[in-house]
mmCIF file of C-alpha atoms in Angstrom:
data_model
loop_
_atom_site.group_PDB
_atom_site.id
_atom_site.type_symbol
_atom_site.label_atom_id
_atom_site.label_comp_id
_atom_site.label_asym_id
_atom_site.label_seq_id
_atom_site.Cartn_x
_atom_site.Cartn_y
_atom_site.Cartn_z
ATOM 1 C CA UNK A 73 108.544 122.146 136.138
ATOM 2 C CA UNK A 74 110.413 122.622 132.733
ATOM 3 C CA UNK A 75 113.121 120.451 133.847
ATOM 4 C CA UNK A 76 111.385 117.500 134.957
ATOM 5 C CA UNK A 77 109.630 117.750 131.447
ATOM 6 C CA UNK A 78 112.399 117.731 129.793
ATOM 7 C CA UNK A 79 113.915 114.789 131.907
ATOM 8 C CA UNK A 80 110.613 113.181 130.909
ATOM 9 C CA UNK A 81 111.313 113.924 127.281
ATOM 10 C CA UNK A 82 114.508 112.493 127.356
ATOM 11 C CA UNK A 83 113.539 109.714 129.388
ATOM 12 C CA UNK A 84 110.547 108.971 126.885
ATOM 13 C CA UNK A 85 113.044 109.197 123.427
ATOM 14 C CA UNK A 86 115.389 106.764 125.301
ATOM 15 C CA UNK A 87 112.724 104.213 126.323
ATOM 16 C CA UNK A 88 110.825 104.803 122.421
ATOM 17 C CA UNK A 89 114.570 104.208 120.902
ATOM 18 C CA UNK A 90 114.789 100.432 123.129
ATOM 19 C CA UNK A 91 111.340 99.615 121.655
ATOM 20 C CA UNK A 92 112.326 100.546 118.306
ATOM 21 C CA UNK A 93 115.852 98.739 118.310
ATOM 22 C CA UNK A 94 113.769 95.452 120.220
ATOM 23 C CA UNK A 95 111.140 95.364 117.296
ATOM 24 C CA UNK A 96 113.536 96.081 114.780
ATOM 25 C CA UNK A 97 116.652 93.123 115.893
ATOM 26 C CA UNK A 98 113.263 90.912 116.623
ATOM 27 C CA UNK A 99 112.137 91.999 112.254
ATOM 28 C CA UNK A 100 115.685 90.809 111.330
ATOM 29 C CA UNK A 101 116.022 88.029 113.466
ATOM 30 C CA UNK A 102 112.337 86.549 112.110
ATOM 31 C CA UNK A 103 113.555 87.055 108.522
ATOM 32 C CA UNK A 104 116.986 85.485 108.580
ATOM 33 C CA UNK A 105 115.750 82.373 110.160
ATOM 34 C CA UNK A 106 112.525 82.414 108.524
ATOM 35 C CA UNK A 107 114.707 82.797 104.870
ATOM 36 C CA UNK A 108 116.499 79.807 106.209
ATOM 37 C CA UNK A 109 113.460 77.343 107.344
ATOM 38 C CA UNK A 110 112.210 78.312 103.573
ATOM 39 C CA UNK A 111 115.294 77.248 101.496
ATOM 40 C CA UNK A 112 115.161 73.496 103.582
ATOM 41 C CA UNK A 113 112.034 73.116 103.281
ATOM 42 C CA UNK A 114 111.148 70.585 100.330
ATOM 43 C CA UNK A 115 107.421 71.444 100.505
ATOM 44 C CA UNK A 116 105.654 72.942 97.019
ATOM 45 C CA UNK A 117 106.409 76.880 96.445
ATOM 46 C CA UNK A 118 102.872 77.479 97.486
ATOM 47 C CA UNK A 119 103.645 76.201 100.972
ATOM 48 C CA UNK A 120 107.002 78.067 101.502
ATOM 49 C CA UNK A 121 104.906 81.323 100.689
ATOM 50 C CA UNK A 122 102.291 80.548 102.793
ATOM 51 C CA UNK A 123 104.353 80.037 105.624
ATOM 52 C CA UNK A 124 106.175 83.149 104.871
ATOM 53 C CA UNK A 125 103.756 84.888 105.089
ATOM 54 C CA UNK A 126 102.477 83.358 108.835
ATOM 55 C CA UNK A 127 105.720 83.570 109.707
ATOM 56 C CA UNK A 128 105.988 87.880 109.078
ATOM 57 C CA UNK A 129 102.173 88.351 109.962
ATOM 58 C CA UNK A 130 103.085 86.588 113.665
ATOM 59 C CA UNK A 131 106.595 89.043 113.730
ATOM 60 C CA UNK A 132 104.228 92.002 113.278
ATOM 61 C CA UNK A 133 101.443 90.774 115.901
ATOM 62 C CA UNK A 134 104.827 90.322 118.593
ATOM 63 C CA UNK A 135 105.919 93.550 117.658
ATOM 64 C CA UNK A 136 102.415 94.941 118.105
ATOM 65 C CA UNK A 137 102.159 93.530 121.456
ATOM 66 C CA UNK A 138 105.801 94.933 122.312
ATOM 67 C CA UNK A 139 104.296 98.401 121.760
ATOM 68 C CA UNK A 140 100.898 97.969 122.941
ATOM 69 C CA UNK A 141 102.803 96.531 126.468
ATOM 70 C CA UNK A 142 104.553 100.283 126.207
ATOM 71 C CA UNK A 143 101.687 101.815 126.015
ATOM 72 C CA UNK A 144 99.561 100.551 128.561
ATOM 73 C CA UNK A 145 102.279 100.899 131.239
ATOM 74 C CA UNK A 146 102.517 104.364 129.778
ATOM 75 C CA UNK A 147 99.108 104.889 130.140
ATOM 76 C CA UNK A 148 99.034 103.253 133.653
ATOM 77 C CA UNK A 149 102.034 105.463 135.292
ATOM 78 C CA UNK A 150 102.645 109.051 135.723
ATOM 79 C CA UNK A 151 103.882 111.797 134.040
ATOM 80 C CA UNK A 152 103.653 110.025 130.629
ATOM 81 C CA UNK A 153 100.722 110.829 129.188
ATOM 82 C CA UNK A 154 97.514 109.381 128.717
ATOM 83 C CA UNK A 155 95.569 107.793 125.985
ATOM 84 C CA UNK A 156 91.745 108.351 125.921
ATOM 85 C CA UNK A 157 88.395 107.828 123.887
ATOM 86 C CA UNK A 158 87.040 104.860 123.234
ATOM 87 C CA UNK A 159 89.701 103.342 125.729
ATOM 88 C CA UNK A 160 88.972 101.031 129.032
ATOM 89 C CA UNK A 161 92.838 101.370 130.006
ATOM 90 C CA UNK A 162 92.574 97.373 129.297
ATOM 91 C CA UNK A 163 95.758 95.875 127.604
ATOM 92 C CA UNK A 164 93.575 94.863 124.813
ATOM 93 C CA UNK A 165 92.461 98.100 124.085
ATOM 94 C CA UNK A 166 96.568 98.952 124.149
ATOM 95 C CA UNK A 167 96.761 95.924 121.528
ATOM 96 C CA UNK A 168 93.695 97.654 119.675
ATOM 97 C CA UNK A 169 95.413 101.150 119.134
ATOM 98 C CA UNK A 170 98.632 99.601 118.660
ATOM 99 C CA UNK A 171 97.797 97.882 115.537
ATOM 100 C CA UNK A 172 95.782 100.691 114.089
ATOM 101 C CA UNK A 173 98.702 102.632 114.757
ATOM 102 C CA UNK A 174 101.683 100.504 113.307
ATOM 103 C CA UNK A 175 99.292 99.625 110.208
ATOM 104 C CA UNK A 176 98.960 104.021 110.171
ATOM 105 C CA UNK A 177 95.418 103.203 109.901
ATOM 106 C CA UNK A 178 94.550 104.959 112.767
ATOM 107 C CA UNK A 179 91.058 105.209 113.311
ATOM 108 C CA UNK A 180 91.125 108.275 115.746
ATOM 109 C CA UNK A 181 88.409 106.744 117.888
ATOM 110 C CA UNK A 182 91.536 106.506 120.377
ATOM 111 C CA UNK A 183 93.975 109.669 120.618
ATOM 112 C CA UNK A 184 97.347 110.054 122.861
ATOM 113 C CA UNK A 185 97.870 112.845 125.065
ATOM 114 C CA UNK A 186 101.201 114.328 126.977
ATOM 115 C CA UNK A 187 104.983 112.717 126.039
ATOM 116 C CA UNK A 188 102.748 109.424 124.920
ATOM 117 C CA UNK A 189 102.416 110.976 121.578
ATOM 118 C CA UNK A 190 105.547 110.617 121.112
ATOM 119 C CA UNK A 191 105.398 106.853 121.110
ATOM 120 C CA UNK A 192 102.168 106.574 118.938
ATOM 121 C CA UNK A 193 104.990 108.569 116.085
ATOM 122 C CA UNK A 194 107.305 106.451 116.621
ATOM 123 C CA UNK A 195 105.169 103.244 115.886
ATOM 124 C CA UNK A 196 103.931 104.488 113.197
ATOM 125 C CA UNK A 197 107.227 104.990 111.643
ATOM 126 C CA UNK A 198 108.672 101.684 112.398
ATOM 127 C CA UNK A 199 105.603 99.819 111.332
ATOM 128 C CA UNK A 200 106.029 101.679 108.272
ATOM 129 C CA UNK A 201 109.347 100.683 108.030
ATOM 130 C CA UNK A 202 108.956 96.946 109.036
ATOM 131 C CA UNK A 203 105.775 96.183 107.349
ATOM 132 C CA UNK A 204 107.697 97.476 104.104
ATOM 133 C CA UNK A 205 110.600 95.477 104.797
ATOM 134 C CA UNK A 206 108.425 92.069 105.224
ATOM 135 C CA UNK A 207 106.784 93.092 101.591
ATOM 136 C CA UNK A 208 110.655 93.118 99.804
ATOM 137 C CA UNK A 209 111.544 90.300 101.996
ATOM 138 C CA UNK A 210 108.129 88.228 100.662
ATOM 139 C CA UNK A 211 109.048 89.454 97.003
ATOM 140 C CA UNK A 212 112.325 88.281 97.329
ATOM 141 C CA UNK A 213 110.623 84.859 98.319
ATOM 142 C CA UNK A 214 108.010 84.895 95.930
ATOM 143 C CA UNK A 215 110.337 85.085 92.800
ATOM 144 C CA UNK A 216 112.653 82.859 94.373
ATOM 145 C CA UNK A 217 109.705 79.948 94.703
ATOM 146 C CA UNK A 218 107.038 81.097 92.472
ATOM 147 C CA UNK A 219 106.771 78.515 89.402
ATOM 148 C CA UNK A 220 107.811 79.777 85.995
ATOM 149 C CA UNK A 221 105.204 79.603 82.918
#
């Protein structure tokens, strides 16, 4: 029994690490080509920003999705874990605790059991991580387009 748990551990860090490195090349991608639809556009500064900031708020709802798709097959198969609560097992309840997880606002009203914990960390972390990253990446913007007084 300890072995298969800890071929389940390792199986669950190796499949946590893909979803990481997936949301994280997807963050950079979004960001270089968003940096270079902003410097040809010829629209005002407010416009750039404001599609800046679309263009980061729809990178974090994909990379939402990417972990709530995790953890509902999670969820769904065995030997993973479980999440429970105020949870129908319905993707959109996976999209619901994904967000309040990669925000870290967490609301508790939906907890993770078993290796699935792990995952729920993990998010956290790189929404951390990202969400920071799009707030340097919109500063950068901001002083780059904002008008001078």
């Amino acid at each position: 029994m300890a072995a298969e748990h800890h071929v389940n551990l390792l199986n669950a860090t190796l499949i946590n690490g893909l979803i990481v490195a997936i949301v994280v090349l997807i963050h950079h991608e979004v960001l270089i080509h968003l940096s270079g639809i902003l410097s040809r556009m010829r629209q005002s500064h407010r416009f750039r920003l404001i599609a800046a900031v679309f263009g980061v708020l729809a990178a974090h709802t994909l990379q939402v999705w990417i972990f709530a798709s995790a953890f509902y097959f999670m969820h769904h198969a065995e030997g993973w874990g479980q999440l429970a609560g105020n949870f129908s097992g319905s993707i959109l309840d996976c999209v619901y605790f994904s967000f309040t997880t990669f925000t870290t606002l967490g609301y508790g009203d939906i907890e993770a059991f078993g290796i699935l914990r792990f995952l729920t960390g993990i998010e956290a972390l790189a929404g951390l991580v990202l969400i920071t990253w799009s707030a340097s990446f919109l500063f950068v913007e901001m002083q780059r387009y904002w008008p001078t007084r």
